XYZ file of N, CA and C in Angstrom:
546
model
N -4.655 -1.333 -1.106
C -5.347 -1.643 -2.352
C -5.091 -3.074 -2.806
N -4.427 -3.654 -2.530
C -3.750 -5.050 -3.006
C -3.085 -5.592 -1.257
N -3.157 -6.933 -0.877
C -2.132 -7.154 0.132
C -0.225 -7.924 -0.604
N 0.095 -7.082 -1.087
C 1.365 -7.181 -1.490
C 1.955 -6.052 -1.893
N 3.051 -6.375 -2.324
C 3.819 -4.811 -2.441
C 3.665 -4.384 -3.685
N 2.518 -4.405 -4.114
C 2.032 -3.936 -5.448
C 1.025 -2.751 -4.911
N 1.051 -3.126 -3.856
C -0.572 -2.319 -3.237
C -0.054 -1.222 -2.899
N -0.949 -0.285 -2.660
C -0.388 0.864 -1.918
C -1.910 1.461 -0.451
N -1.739 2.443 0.238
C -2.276 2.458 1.378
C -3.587 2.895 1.384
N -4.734 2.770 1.667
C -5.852 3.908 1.677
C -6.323 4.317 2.844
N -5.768 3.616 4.034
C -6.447 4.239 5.270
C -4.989 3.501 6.138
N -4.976 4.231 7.340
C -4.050 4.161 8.136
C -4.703 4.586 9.619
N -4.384 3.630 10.744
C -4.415 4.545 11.782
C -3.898 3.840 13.039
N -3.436 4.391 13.953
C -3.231 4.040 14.989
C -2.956 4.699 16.406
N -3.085 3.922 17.525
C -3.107 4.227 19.166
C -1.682 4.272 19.595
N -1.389 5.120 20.682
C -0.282 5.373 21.380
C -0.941 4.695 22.652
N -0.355 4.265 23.566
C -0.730 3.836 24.686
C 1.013 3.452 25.375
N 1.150 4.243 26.781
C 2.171 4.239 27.376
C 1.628 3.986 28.830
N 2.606 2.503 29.635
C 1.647 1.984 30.506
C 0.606 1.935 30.772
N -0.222 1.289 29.768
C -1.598 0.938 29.584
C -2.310 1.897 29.307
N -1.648 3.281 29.529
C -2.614 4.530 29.213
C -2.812 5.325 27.745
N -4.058 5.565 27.432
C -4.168 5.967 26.183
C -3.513 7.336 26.252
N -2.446 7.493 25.200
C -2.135 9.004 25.031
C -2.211 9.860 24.097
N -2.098 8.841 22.794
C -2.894 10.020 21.352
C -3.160 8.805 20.471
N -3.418 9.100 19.147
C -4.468 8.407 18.443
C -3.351 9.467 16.755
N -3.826 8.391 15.440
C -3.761 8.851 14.060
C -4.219 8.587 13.392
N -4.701 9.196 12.841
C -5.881 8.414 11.187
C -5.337 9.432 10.099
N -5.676 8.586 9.009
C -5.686 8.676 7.522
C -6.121 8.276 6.837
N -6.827 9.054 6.314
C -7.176 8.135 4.459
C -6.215 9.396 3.219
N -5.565 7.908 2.455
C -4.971 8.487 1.442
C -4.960 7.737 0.041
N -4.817 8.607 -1.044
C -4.419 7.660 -2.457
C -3.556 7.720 -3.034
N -2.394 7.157 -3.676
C -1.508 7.149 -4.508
C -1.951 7.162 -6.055
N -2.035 7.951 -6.672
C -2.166 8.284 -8.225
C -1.875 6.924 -8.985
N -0.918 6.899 -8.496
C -0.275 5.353 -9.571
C -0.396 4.268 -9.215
N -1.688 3.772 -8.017
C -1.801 2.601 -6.971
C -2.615 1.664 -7.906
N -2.073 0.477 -8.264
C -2.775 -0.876 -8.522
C -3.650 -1.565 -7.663
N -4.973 -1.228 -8.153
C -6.226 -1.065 -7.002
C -6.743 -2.632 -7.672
N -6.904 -3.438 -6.691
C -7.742 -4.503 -6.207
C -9.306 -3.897 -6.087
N -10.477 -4.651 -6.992
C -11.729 -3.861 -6.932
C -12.611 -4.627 -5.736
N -11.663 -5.730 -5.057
C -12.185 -6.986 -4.015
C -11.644 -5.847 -3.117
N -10.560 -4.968 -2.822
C -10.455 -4.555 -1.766
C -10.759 -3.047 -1.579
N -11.259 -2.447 -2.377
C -12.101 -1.108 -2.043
C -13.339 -2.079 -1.895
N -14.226 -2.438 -1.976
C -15.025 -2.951 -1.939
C -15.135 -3.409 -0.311
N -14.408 -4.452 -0.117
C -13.976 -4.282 1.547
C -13.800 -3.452 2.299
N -13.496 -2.456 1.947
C -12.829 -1.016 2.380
C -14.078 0.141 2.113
N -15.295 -0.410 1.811
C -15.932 0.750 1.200
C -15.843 1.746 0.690
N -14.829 1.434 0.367
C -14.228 2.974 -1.039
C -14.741 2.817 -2.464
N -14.607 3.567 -3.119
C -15.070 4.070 -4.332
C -14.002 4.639 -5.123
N -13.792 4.478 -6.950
C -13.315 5.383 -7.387
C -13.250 7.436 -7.073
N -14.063 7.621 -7.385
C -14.552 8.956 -6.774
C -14.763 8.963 -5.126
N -14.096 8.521 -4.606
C -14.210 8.797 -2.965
C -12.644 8.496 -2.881
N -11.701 7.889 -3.829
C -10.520 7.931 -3.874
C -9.433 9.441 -4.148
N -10.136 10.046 -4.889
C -10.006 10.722 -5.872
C -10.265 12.208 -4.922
N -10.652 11.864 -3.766
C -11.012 13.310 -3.042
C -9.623 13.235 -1.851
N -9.041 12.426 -1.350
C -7.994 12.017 -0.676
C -6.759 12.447 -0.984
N -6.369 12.416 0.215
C -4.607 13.297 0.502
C -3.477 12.453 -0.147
N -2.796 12.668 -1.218
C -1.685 11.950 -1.101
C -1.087 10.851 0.016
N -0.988 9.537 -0.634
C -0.145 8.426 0.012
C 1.004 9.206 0.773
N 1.922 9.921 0.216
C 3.354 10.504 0.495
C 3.051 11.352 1.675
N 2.222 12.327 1.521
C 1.640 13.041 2.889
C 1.007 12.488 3.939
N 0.476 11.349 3.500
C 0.006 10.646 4.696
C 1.118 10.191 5.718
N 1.659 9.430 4.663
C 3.200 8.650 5.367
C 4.082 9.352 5.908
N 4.279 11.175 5.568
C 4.995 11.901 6.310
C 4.392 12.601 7.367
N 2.826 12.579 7.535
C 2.226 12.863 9.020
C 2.622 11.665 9.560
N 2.530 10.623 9.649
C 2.592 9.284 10.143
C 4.158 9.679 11.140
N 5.259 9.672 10.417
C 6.317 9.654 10.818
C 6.747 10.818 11.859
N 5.721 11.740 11.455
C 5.777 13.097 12.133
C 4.797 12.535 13.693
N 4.325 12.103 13.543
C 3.589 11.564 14.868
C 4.181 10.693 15.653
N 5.036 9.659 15.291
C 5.806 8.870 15.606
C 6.884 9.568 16.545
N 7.868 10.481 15.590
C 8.815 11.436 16.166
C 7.996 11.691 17.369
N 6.935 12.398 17.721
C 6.932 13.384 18.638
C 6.065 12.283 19.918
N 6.649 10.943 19.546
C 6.076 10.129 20.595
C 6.810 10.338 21.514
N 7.037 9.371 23.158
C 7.908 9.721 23.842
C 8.311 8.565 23.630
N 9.937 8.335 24.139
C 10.335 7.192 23.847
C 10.668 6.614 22.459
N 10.802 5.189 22.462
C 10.631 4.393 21.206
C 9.754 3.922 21.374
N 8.481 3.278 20.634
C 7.235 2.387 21.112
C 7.685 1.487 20.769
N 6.719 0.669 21.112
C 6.724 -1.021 19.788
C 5.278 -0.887 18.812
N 5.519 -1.763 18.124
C 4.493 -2.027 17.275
C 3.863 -2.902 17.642
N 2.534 -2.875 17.599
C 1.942 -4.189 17.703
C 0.601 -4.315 16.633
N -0.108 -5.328 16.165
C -1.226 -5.345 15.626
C -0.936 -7.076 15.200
N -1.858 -6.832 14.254
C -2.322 -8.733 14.135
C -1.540 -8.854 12.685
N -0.572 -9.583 12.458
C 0.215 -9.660 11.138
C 1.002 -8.650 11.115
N 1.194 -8.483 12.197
C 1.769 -6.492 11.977
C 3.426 -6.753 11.286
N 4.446 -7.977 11.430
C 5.545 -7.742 10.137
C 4.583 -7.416 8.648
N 3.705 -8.163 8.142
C 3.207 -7.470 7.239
C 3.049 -5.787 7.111
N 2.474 -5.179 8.590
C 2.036 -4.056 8.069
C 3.464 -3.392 8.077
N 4.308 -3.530 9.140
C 6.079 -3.000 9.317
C 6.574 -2.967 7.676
N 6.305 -4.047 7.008
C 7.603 -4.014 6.196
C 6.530 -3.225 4.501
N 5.080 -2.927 4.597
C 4.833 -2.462 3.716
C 4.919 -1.144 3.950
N 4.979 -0.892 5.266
C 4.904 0.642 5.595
C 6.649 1.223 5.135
N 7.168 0.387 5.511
C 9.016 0.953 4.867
C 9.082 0.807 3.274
N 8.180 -0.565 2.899
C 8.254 -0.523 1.533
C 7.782 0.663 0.473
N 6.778 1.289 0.977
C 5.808 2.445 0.432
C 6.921 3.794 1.083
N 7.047 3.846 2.290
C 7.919 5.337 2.126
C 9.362 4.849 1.527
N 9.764 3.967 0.951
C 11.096 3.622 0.268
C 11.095 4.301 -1.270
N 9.812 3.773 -1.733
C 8.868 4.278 -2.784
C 9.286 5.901 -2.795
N 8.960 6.543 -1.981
C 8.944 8.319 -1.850
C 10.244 8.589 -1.274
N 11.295 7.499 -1.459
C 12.903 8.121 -0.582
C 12.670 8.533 0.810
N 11.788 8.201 1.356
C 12.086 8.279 2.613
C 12.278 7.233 3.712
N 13.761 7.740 4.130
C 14.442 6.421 5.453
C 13.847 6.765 6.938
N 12.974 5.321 7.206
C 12.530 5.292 8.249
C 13.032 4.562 8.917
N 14.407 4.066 8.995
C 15.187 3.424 9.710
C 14.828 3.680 11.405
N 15.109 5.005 11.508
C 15.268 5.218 12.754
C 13.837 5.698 13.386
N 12.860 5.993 12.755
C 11.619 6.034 12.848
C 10.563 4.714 13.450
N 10.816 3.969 12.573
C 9.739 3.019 13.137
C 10.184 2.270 14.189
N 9.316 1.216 14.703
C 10.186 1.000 16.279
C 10.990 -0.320 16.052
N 11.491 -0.899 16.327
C 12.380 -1.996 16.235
C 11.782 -3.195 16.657
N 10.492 -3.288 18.147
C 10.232 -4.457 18.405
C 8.449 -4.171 17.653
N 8.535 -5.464 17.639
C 6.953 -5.755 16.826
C 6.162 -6.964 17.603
N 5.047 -6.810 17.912
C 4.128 -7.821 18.708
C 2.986 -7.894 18.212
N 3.192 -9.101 17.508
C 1.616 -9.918 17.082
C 0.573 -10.641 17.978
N 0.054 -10.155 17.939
C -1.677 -10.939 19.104
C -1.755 -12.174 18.437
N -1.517 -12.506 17.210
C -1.811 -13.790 16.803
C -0.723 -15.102 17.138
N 0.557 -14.780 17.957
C 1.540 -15.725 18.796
C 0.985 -15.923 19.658
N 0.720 -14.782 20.547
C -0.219 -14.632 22.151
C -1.625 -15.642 21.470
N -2.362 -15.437 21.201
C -3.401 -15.941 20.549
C -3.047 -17.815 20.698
N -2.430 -18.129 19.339
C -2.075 -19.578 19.754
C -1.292 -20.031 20.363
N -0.655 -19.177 21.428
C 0.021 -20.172 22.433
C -1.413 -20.204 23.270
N -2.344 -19.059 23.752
C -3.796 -19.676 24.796
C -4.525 -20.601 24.435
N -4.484 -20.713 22.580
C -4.982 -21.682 22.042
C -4.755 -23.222 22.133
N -3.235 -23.393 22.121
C -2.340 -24.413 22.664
C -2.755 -24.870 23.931
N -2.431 -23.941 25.094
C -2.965 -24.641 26.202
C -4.303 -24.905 26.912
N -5.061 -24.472 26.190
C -6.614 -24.571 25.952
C -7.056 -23.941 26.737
N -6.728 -22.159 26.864
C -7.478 -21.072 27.422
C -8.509 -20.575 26.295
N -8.131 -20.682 24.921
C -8.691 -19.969 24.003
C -8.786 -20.895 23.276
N -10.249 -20.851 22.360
C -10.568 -21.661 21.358
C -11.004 -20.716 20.017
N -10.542 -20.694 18.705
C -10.817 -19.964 17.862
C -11.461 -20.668 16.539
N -12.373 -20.254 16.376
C -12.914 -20.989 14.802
C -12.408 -19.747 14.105
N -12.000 -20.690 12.708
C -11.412 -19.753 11.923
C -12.568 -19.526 10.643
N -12.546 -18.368 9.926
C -13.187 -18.315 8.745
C -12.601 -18.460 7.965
N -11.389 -18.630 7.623
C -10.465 -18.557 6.993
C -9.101 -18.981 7.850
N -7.751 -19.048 6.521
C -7.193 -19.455 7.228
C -6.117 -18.157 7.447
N -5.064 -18.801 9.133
C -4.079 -17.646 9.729
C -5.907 -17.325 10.879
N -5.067 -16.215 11.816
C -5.487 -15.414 12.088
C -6.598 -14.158 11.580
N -7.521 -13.874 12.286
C -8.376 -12.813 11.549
C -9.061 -12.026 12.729
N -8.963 -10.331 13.119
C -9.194 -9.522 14.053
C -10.648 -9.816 14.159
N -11.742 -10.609 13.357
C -13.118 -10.713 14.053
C -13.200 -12.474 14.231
N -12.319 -12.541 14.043
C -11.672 -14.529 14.639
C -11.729 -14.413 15.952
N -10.799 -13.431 16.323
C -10.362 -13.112 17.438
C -11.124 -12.964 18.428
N -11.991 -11.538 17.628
C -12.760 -11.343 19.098
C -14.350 -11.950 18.913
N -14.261 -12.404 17.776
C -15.810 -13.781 18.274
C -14.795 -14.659 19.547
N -13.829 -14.962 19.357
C -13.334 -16.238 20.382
C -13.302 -15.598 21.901
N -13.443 -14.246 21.957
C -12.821 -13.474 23.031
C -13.970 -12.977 23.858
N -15.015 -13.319 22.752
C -16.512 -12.174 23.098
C -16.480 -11.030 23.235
N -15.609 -10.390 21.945
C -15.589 -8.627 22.383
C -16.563 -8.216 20.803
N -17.202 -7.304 21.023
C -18.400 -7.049 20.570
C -17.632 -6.256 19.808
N -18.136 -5.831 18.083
C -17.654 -4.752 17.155
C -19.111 -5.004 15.838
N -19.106 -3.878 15.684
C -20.104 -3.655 14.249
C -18.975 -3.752 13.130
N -20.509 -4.567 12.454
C -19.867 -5.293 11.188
C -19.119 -4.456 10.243
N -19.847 -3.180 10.484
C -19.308 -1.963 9.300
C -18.001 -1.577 9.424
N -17.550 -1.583 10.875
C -16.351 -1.230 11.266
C -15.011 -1.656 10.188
N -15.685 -2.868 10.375
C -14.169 -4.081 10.274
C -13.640 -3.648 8.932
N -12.345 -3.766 8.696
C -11.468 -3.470 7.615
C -11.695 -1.994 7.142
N -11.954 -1.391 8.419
C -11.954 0.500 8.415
C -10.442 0.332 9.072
N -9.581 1.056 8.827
C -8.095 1.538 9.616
C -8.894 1.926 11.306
N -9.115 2.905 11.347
C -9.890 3.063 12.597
C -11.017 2.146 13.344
N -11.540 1.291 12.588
C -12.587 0.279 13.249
C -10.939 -1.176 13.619
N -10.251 -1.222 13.041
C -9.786 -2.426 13.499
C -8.291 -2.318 14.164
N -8.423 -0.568 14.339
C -7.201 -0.168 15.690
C -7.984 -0.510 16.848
N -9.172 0.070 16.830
C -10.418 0.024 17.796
C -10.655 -1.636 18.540
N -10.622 -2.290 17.491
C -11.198 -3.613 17.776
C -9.938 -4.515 18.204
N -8.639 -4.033 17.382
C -7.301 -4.553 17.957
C -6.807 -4.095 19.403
N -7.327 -2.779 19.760
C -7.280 -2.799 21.208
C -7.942 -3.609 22.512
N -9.341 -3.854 21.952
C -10.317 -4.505 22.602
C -9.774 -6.016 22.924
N -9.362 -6.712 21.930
C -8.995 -7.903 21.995
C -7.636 -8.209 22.638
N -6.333 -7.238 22.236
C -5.438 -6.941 23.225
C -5.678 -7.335 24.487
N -6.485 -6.491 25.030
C -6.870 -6.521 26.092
C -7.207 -7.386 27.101
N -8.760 -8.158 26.216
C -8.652 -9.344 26.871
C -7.440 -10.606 26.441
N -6.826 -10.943 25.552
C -5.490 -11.863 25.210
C -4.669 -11.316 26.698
N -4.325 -10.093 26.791
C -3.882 -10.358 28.249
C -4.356 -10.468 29.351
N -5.804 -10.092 29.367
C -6.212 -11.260 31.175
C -6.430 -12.724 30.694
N -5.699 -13.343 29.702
C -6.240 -14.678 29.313
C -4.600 -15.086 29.209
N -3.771 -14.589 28.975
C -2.617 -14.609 29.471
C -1.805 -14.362 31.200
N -2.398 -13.612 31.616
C -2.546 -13.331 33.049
C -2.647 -14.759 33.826
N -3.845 -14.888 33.361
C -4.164 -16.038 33.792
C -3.671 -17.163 33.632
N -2.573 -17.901 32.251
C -1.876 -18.860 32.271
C -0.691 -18.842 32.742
N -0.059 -17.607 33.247
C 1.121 -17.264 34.042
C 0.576 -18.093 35.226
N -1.053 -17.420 36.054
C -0.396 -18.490 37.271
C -1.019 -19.764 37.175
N -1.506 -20.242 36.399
C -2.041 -21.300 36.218
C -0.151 -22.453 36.190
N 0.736 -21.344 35.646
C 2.068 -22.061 35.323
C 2.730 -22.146 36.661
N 2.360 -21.245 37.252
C 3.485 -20.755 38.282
C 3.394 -22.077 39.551
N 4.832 -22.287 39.913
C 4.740 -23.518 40.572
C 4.886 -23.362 42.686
Protein backbone atom coordinates (compact mmCIF):
# COMPACT_ATOMS: atom_id res chain seq x y z
CA UNK A 1 0.00 0.00 0.00
CA UNK A 2 2.81 2.53 0.57
CA UNK A 3 6.67 1.51 -0.42
CA UNK A 4 7.88 2.01 3.20
CA UNK A 5 7.28 0.57 6.38
CA UNK A 6 4.19 2.38 6.79
CA UNK A 7 2.74 0.20 4.06
CA UNK A 8 1.43 -2.96 4.50
CA UNK A 9 0.95 -6.01 1.77
CA UNK A 10 -1.90 -6.56 -0.79
CA UNK A 11 -0.67 -9.18 -3.03
CA UNK A 12 2.19 -11.56 -2.62
CA UNK A 13 3.54 -14.30 -4.69
CA UNK A 14 6.15 -16.39 -5.56
CA UNK A 15 8.17 -19.45 -7.57
CA UNK A 16 10.15 -22.31 -6.12
CA UNK A 17 12.54 -23.46 -8.66
CA UNK A 18 15.28 -26.14 -7.62
CA UNK A 19 18.00 -26.65 -10.35
CA UNK A 20 16.36 -24.69 -12.79
CA UNK A 21 13.26 -26.74 -12.30
CA UNK A 22 9.92 -25.34 -11.53
CA UNK A 23 8.54 -27.03 -8.37
CA UNK A 24 5.61 -25.03 -6.76
CA UNK A 25 4.31 -21.60 -7.00
CA UNK A 26 2.25 -18.99 -4.03
CA UNK A 27 -0.11 -16.30 -4.36
CA UNK A 28 -1.99 -13.97 -2.22
CA UNK A 29 -4.02 -11.19 -1.99
CA UNK A 30 -4.49 -9.74 1.44
CA UNK A 31 -5.57 -6.56 3.65
CA UNK A 32 -4.59 -5.32 6.88
CA UNK A 33 -7.55 -3.40 8.63
CA UNK A 34 -5.23 -0.78 9.94
CA UNK A 35 -3.02 -0.39 6.53
CA UNK A 36 -2.09 3.28 5.49
CA UNK A 37 -3.19 2.99 1.89
CA UNK A 38 -1.43 5.11 -0.79
CA UNK A 39 -4.50 5.90 -3.40
CA UNK A 40 -1.28 6.13 -6.23
CA UNK A 41 -0.75 2.56 -5.27
CA UNK A 42 -4.07 0.66 -5.38
CA UNK A 43 -4.50 2.41 -8.34
CA UNK A 44 -1.30 0.72 -9.72
CA UNK A 45 -2.35 -2.34 -8.23
CA UNK A 46 -5.87 -2.18 -9.55
CA UNK A 47 -7.45 -2.48 -6.35
CA UNK A 48 -10.28 -0.80 -4.97
CA UNK A 49 -11.65 0.09 -1.59
CA UNK A 50 -14.38 -2.59 -1.79
CA UNK A 51 -12.18 -5.19 -3.55
CA UNK A 52 -9.95 -4.64 -0.40
CA UNK A 53 -12.47 -5.28 1.91
CA UNK A 54 -13.32 -8.86 0.43
CA UNK A 55 -9.57 -10.17 1.22
CA UNK A 56 -7.87 -12.50 3.70
CA UNK A 57 -6.12 -10.99 6.45
CA UNK A 58 -2.39 -9.60 6.02
CA UNK A 59 -1.49 -12.02 9.20
CA UNK A 60 -2.93 -15.13 7.37
CA UNK A 61 -1.41 -14.42 4.39
CA UNK A 62 2.05 -14.09 5.98
CA UNK A 63 1.44 -17.34 7.92
CA UNK A 64 0.57 -19.38 4.60
CA UNK A 65 3.67 -17.74 3.21
CA UNK A 66 5.90 -19.16 5.94
CA UNK A 67 4.01 -22.36 5.89
CA UNK A 68 5.11 -22.80 2.25
CA UNK A 69 8.50 -21.85 2.81
CA UNK A 70 8.84 -24.57 5.71
CA UNK A 71 7.72 -27.30 3.52
CA UNK A 72 10.32 -26.24 0.82
CA UNK A 73 13.25 -28.55 0.47
CA UNK A 74 16.29 -27.25 1.63
CA UNK A 75 16.97 -23.52 2.38
CA UNK A 76 16.27 -21.43 -0.90
CA UNK A 77 17.54 -18.05 -1.67
CA UNK A 78 15.66 -15.20 -2.45
CA UNK A 79 15.82 -13.52 -5.37
CA UNK A 80 13.72 -10.69 -7.18
CA UNK A 81 14.55 -7.10 -8.32
CA UNK A 82 15.12 -4.84 -5.03
CA UNK A 83 14.37 -7.91 -3.25
CA UNK A 84 16.43 -6.46 0.33
CA UNK A 85 13.47 -4.20 0.06
CA UNK A 86 10.99 -6.93 -0.26
CA UNK A 87 13.25 -9.28 2.64
CA UNK A 88 13.23 -6.69 5.17
CA UNK A 89 9.39 -5.53 4.72
CA UNK A 90 8.35 -9.00 4.76
CA UNK A 91 10.15 -9.47 8.51
CA UNK A 92 9.01 -5.99 9.18
CA UNK A 93 5.13 -6.83 8.71
CA UNK A 94 5.30 -10.41 10.40
CA UNK A 95 7.32 -8.51 13.38
CA UNK A 96 4.09 -6.44 13.38
CA UNK A 97 1.97 -9.91 14.20
CA UNK A 98 5.01 -11.38 16.64
CA UNK A 99 6.02 -13.56 14.38
CA UNK A 100 10.00 -14.68 14.21
CA UNK A 101 11.02 -15.49 10.89
CA UNK A 102 14.49 -15.70 11.68
CA UNK A 103 14.89 -19.07 10.72
CA UNK A 104 12.31 -19.03 8.01
CA UNK A 105 13.33 -16.79 5.43
CA UNK A 106 16.47 -17.66 3.54
CA UNK A 107 19.65 -15.95 4.39
CA UNK A 108 21.10 -15.35 0.79
CA UNK A 109 19.28 -12.75 -1.40
CA UNK A 110 19.93 -12.10 -5.27
CA UNK A 111 19.05 -9.05 -7.07
CA UNK A 112 18.83 -9.14 -11.06
CA UNK A 113 19.46 -5.53 -10.85
CA UNK A 114 23.63 -6.19 -9.81
CA UNK A 115 23.58 -8.96 -12.61
CA UNK A 116 21.81 -6.35 -14.72
CA UNK A 117 24.54 -3.51 -14.37
CA UNK A 118 27.46 -5.35 -14.27
CA UNK A 119 26.12 -6.63 -18.39
CA UNK A 120 25.38 -3.11 -18.52
CA UNK A 121 28.98 -2.13 -17.58
CA UNK A 122 30.53 -4.31 -19.98
CA UNK A 123 28.27 -3.52 -22.74
CA UNK A 124 26.23 -6.81 -23.12
CA UNK A 125 23.11 -4.97 -21.97
CA UNK A 126 21.82 -1.61 -22.62
CA UNK A 127 18.83 -0.32 -20.48
CA UNK A 128 16.77 2.91 -20.88
CA UNK A 129 15.40 3.78 -17.81
CA UNK A 130 11.86 5.31 -17.13
CA UNK A 131 12.71 6.20 -14.13
CA UNK A 132 15.29 6.05 -11.92
CA UNK A 133 17.15 2.48 -10.17
CA UNK A 134 16.06 -0.45 -11.83
CA UNK A 135 12.44 -1.35 -13.06
CA UNK A 136 11.08 -5.22 -14.00
CA UNK A 137 9.60 -3.67 -17.50
CA UNK A 138 13.20 -1.69 -17.82
CA UNK A 139 14.43 -4.87 -17.79
CA UNK A 140 12.72 -6.81 -20.02
CA UNK A 141 12.15 -3.98 -22.78
CA UNK A 142 16.22 -4.19 -22.65
CA UNK A 143 16.03 -8.05 -22.77
CA UNK A 144 13.10 -8.32 -25.35
CA UNK A 145 10.97 -10.45 -23.15
CA UNK A 146 7.43 -9.77 -23.97
CA UNK A 147 4.66 -9.13 -20.89
CA UNK A 148 1.10 -7.42 -21.00
CA UNK A 149 0.77 -4.20 -19.73
CA UNK A 150 -2.01 -5.30 -17.28
CA UNK A 151 0.19 -7.72 -15.72
CA UNK A 152 2.80 -5.46 -14.34
CA UNK A 153 2.63 -4.53 -10.62
CA UNK A 154 0.17 -7.75 -10.20
CA UNK A 155 2.31 -10.02 -7.42
CA UNK A 156 1.77 -12.82 -9.93
CA UNK A 157 2.36 -10.84 -13.28
CA UNK A 158 5.85 -9.66 -12.01
CA UNK A 159 6.95 -13.23 -10.39
CA UNK A 160 6.03 -14.23 -13.99
CA UNK A 161 7.94 -11.55 -15.72
CA UNK A 162 10.87 -11.74 -12.99
CA UNK A 163 11.36 -15.22 -14.12
CA UNK A 164 11.42 -14.44 -17.79
CA UNK A 165 14.09 -11.90 -17.47
CA UNK A 166 16.12 -14.08 -14.97
CA UNK A 167 16.45 -16.10 -17.47
CA UNK A 168 17.65 -14.36 -20.17
CA UNK A 169 20.28 -12.04 -17.55
CA UNK A 170 21.73 -15.49 -17.39
CA UNK A 171 22.44 -16.47 -21.04
CA UNK A 172 23.72 -12.79 -21.15
CA UNK A 173 25.83 -13.62 -18.32
CA UNK A 174 26.82 -17.01 -19.72
CA UNK A 175 28.02 -15.35 -22.23
CA UNK A 176 30.41 -12.75 -20.49
CA UNK A 177 31.98 -15.64 -18.52
CA UNK A 178 33.51 -16.76 -21.78
CA UNK A 179 33.87 -13.77 -23.41
CA UNK A 180 36.28 -13.38 -19.91
CA UNK A 181 37.71 -16.60 -19.91
CA UNK A 182 41.37 -16.51 -20.95
Amino acid sequence: TLLDEQGSIVEIAAKYYRKGQYVSAFSGKCFASDAKISLDALKVNGHTFASLNSLRSEKDILLSLFDWILKLEGKPDLAGINIHFDFHFLKNRAKRYNIEVGSVLPYRLHDITNIARFLETIGLLQIKRSGPGNSLKDLADALGVTYNEKDLHTAEGDVNLYQAIDSKLEELAKQAMCKCKV
